[in-house]
Short mmCIF file of C-alpha atoms and ligand atoms in Angstrom, two decimals:
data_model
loop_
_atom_site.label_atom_id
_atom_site.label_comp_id
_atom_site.label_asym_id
_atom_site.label_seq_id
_atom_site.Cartn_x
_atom_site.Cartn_y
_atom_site.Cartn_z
CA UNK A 256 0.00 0.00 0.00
CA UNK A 257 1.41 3.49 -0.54
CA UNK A 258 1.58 6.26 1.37
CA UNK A 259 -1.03 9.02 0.60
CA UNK A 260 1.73 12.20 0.28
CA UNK A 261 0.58 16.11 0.21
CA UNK A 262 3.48 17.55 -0.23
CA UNK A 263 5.07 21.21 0.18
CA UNK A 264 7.65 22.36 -1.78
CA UNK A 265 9.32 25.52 -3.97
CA UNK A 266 11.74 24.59 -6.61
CA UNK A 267 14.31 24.75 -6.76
CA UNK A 268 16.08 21.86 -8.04
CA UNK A 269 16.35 19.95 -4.54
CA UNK A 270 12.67 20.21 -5.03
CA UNK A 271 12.40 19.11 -8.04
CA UNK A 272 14.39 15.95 -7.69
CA UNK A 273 12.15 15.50 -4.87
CA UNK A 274 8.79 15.54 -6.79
CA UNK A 275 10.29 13.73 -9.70
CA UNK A 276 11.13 10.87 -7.17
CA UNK A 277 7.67 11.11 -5.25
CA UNK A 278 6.07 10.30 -8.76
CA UNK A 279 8.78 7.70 -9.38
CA UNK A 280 8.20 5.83 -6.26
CA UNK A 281 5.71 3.55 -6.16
CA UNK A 282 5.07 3.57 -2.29
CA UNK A 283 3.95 7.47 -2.68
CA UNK A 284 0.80 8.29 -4.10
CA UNK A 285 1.35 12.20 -4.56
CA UNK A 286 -1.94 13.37 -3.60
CA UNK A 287 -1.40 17.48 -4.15
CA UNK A 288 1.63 19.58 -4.33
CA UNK A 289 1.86 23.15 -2.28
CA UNK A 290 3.67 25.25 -4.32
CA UNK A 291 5.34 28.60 -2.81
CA UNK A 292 8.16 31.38 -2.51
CA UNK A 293 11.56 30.16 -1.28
CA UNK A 294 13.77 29.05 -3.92
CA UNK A 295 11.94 31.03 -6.63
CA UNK A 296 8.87 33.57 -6.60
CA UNK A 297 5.81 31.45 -6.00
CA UNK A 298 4.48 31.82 -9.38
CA UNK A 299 7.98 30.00 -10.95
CA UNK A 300 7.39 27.56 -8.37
CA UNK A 301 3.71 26.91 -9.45
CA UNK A 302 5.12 26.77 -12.97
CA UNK A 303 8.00 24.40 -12.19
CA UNK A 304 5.16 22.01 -9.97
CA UNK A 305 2.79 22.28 -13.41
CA UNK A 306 5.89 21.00 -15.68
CA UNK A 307 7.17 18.45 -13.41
CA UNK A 308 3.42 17.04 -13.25
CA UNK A 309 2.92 17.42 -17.26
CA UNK A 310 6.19 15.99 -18.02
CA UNK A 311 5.58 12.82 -15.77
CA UNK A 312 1.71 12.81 -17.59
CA UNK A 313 0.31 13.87 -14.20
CA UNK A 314 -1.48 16.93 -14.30
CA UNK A 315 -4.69 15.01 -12.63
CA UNK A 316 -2.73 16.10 -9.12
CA UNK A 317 -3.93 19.39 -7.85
CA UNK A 318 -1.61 22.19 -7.53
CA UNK A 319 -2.27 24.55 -4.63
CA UNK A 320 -1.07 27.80 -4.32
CA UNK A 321 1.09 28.45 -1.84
CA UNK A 322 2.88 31.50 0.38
CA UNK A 323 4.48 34.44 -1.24
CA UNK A 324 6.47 35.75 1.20
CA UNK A 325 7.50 35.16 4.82
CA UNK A 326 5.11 35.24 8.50
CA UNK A 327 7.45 38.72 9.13
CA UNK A 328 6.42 40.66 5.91
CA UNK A 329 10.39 40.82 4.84
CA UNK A 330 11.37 40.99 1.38
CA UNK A 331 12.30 37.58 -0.13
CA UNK A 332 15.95 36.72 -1.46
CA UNK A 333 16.00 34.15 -3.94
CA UNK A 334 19.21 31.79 -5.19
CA UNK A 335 19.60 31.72 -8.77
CA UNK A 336 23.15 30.82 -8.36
CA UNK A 337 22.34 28.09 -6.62
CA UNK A 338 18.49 26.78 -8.46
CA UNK A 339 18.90 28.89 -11.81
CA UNK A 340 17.11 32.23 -12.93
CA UNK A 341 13.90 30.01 -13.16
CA UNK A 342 14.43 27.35 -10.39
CA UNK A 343 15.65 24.25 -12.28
CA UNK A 344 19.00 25.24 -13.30
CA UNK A 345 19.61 26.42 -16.78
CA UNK A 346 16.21 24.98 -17.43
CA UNK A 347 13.07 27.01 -18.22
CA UNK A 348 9.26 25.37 -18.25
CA UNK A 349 8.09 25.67 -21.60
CA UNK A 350 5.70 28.49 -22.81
CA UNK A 351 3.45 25.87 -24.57
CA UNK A 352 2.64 25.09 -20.59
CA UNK A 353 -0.51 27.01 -20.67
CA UNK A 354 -3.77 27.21 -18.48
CA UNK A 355 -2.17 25.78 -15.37
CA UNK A 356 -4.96 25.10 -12.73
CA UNK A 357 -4.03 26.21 -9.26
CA UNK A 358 -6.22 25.59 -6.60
CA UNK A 359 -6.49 27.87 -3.54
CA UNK A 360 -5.12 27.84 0.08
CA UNK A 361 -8.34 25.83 1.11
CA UNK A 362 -7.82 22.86 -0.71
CA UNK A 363 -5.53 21.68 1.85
CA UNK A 364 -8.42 21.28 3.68
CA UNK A 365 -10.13 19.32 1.00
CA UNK A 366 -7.83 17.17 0.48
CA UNK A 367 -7.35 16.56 4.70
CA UNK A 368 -10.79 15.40 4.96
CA UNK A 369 -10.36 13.18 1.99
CA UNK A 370 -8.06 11.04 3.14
CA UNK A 371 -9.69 10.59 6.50
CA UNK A 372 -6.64 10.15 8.82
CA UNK A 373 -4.69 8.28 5.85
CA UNK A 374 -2.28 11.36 5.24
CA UNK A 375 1.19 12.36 5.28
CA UNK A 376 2.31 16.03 4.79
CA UNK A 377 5.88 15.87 3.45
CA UNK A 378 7.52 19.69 3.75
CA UNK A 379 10.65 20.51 1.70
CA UNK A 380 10.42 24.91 1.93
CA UNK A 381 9.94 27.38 4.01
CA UNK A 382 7.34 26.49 6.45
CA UNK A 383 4.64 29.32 5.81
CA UNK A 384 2.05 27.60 4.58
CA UNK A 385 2.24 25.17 7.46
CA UNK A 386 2.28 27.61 10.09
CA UNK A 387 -0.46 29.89 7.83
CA UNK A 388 -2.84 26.58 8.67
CA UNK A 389 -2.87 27.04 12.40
CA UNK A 390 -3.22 30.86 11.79
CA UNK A 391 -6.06 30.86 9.63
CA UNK A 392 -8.32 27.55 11.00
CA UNK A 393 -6.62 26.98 14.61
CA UNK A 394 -4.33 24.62 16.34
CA UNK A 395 -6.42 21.13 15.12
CA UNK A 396 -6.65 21.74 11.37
CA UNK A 397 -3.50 19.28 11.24
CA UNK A 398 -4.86 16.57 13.68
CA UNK A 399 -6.02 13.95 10.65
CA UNK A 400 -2.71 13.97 9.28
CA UNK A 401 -0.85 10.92 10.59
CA UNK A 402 2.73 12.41 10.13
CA UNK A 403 4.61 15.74 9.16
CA UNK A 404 7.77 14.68 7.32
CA UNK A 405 9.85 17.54 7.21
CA UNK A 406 13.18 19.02 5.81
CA UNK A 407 14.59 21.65 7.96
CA UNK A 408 16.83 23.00 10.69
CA UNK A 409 20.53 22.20 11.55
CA UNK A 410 21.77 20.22 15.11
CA UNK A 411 25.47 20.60 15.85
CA UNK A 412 26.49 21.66 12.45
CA UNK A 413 26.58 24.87 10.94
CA UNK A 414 24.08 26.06 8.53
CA UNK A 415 23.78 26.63 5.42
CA UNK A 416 22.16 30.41 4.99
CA UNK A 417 24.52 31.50 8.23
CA UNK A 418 26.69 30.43 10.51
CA UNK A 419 24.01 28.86 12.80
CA UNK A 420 20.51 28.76 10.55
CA UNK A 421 19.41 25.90 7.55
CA UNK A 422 17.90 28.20 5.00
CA UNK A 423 14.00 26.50 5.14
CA UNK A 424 14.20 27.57 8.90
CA UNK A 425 15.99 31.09 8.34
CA UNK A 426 13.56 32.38 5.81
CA UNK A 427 10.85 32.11 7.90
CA UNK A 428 11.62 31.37 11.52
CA UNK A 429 8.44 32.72 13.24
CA UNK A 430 6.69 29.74 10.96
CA UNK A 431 9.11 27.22 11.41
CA UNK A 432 8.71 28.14 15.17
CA UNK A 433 5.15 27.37 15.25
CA UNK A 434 5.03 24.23 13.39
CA UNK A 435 7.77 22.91 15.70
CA UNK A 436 5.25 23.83 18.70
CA UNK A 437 2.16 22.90 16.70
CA UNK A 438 2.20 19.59 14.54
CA UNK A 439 2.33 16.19 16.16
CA UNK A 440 4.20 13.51 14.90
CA UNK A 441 7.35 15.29 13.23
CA UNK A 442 9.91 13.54 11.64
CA UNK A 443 12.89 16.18 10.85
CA UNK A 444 15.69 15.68 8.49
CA UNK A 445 18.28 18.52 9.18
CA UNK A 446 21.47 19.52 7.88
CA UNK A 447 23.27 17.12 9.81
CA UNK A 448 22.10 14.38 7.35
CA UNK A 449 20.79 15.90 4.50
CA UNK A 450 23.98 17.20 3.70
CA UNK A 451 25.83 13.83 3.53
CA UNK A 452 22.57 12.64 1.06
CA UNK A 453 25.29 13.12 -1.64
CA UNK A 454 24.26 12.05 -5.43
CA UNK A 455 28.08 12.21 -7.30
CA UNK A 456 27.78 13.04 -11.17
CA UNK A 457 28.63 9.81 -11.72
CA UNK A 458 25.27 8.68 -10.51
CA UNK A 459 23.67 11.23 -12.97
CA UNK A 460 25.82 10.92 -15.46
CA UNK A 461 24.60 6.95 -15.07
CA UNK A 462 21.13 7.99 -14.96
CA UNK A 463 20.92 10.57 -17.74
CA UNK A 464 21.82 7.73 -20.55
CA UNK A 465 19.70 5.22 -18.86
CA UNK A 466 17.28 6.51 -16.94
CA UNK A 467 13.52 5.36 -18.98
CA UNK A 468 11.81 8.32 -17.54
CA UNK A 469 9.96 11.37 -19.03
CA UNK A 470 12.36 12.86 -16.44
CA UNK A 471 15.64 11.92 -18.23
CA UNK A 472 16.49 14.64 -20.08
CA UNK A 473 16.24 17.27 -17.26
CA UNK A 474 18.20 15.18 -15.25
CA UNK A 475 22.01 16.44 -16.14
CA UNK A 476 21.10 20.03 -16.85
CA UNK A 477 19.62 20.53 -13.60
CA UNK A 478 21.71 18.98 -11.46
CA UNK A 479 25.21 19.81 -13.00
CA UNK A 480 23.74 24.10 -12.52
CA UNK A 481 23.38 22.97 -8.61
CA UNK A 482 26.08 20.98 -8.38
CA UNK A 483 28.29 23.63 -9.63
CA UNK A 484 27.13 26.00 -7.10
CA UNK A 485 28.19 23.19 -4.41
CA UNK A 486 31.27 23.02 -5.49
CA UNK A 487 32.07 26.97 -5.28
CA UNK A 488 30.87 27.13 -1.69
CA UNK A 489 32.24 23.99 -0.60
CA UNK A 490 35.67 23.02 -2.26
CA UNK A 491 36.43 19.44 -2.74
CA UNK A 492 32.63 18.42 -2.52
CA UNK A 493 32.48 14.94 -4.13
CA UNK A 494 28.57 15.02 -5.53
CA UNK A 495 25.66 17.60 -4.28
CA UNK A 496 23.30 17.23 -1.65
CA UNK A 497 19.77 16.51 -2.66
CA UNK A 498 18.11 17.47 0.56
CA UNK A 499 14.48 17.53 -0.12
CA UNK A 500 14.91 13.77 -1.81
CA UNK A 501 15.62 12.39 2.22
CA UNK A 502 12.08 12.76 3.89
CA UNK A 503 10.35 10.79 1.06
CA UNK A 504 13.20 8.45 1.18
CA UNK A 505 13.24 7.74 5.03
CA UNK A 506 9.27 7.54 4.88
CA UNK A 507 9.28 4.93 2.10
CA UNK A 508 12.11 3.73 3.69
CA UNK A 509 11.82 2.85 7.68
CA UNK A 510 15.53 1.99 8.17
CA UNK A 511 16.69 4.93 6.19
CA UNK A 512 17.27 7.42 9.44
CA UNK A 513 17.91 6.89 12.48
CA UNK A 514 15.98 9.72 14.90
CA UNK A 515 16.03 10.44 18.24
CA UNK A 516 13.14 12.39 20.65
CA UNK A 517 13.78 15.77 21.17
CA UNK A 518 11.64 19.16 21.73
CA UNK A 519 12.82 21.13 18.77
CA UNK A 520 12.58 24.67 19.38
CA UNK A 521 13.83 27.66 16.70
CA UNK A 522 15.40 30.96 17.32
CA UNK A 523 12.81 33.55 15.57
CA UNK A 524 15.29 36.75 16.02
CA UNK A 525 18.57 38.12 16.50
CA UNK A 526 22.00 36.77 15.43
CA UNK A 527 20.91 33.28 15.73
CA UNK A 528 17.38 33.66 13.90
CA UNK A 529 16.38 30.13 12.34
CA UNK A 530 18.68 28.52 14.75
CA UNK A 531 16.67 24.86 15.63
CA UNK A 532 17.59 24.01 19.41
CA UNK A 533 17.52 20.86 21.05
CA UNK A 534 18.40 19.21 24.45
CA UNK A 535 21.26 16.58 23.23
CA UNK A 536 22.89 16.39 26.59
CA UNK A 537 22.65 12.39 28.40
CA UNK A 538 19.96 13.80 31.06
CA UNK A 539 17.93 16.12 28.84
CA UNK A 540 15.45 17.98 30.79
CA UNK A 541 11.97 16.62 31.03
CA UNK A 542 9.19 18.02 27.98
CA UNK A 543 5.80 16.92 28.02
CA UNK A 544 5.65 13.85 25.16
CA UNK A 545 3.72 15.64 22.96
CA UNK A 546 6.20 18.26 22.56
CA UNK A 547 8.65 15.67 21.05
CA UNK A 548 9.69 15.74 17.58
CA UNK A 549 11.84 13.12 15.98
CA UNK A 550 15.29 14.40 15.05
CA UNK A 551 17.04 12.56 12.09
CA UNK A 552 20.67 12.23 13.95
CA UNK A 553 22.48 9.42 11.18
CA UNK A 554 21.13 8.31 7.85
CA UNK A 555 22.50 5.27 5.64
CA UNK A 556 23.96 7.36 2.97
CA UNK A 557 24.60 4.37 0.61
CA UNK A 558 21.74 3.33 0.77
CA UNK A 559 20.06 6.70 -0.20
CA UNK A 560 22.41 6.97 -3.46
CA UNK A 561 21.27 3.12 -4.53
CA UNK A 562 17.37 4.11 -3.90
CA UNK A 563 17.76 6.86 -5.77
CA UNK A 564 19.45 5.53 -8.96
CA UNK A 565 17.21 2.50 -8.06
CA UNK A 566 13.70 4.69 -8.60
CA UNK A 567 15.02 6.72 -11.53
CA UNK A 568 15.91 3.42 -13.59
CA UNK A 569 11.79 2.88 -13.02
CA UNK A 570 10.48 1.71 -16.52
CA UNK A 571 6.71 2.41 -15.63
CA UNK A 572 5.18 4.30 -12.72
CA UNK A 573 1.76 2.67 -12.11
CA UNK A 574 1.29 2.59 -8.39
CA UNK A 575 1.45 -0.70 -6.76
O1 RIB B 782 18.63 23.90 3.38
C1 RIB B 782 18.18 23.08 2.35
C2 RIB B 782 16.82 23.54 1.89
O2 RIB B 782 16.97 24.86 1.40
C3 RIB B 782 16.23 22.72 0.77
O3 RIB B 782 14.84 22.60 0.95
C4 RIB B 782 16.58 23.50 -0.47
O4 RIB B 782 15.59 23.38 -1.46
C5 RIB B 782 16.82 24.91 0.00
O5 RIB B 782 15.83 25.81 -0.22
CA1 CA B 783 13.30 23.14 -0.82
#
């Protein structure tokens, strides 16, 4: 049986590998896709969801409009140099991609009730939207969904946006803040494992001639434009990080990540802003259990490289 997966995401080209493998994988049924500012504007986000979804022959799953800015009103930076002008490297969606449907904010709600308890949110961007939920309809909106699977935060590593903050966290910390407190049932993937979720161009390189996916011939472009920007701002880096692929992965994929129980709090201002904090020490103190979120602490790296080659070498993707 596969998981039922709403997922929210802005690509970005982490993204995208992320919703190429969701469709790829045939324990995830991708139920809608929350697209919003963070690598790109929202609208190139919504456009980059809609081409993703045509390519793959999916444009059945809802789109839903997502956040345009940050909780704190501040202006948005985006990262060409890192996702391209448009968001998947030197790729741009074509303009024959016409009358894209885009659903609004309340879908979400829709698409809760539909799946009756049977739901997993899966966030890969800022976490706006999320926290927007408890603003707008109040602290049980989320109760039905059986998980939050979520890419974020940093634990005793730096960051990645500063010194101390993971850019999904830093961009908007007041949200991230509140769906720490908020949700139940988080499963985080931070830093400290995402960034050893190497793919090596090897692997691409690999995939690209063989891959026998509509995906195939984005494949290279896209990820050679990030990996390039890896390799400026960390010499020596052997492959890039695909962050967003890891909380599909470890959801489809039990023995993936290891996690440990943890209140996760984050810094919303100051020096540290987007900092995520967490008691590590032997006798952490005391939190009520349904404060506790799951930290991802070690992840079987090998593992995630042979999945992923594994899912793009997919010949068909009907859904078990
Ligand atoms: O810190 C990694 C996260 O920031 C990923 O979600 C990536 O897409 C970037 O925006
Ligand atoms: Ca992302």
């Amino acid at each position: 049986m596969a998981y039922n997966v709403l997922l929210f995401a802005d690509p970005g080209v982490d993204d995208s590998f992320a919703i190429m493998y969701a469709l790829l994988n045939p324990k995830i049924n991708l139920v809608g896709v929350v697209s919003g500012y963070g690598n790109t504007p929202k609208e190139q986000s919504i456009r980059n969801t809609a081409y993703l979804l045509s390519l793959g022959g999916r444009e059945d799953i809802p789109i839903i409009g997502g956040a345009a800015g940050p909780l704190s009103g501040e202006l948005v930076q985006y990262y060409p140099e890192i996702h391209g002008k448009e968001g998947l490297g030197p790729i741009k969606p074509p303009d024959t991609l016409k009358n894209v449907k885009v659903f609004d904010f309340n879908k979400i709600l829709e698409i809760i009730k539909q799946y009756n308890g049977n739901l997993i949110i899966v966030s890969v961007g800022r976490l706006t939207e999320l926290a927007l939920m408890f603003i707008l309809y109040g602290d049980n909106v989320l109760k039905d969904v059986s998980a939050f699977y979520i890419m974020g935060g940093a634990f005793l590593v730096p960051g990645n946006i500063t010194s101390e903050a993971e850019a999904n966290f830093f961009v908007d910390p007041i949200a991230a803040y509140t769906v720490m407190e908020k949700a139940h049932n988080i499963y985080l993937h931070p830093l400290n494992i995402t960034n050893k979720a190497i793919i090596t161009p090897e692997i691409i390189n690999y995939l690209s001639e063989n891959s026998p996916t509509p995906f195939k011939p984005l494949i290279k472009p896209a990820f050679d434009y990030y990996f390039n920007a890896y390799q400026t701002n960390v010499p020596g880096i052997k492959g890039a990080p695909l962050h967003d692929v890891v909380p599909l992965m470890a959801l489809t994929n039990p023995d993936l990540v290891k996690y440990i129980p943890r209140r996760v709090r984050v810094e919303q201002f100051g020096n540290a802003k987007g900092k995520s904090i967490a008691d590590f020490r032997p006798k952490p103190d005391k939190e009520p259990i349904e404060s506790l979120d799951y930290i991802g602490m070690e992840a079987n790296i090998q593992k995630f490289a042979q999945n992923f080659t594994d899912t793009f070498l997919r010949g068909e993707f009907q859904k078990e």
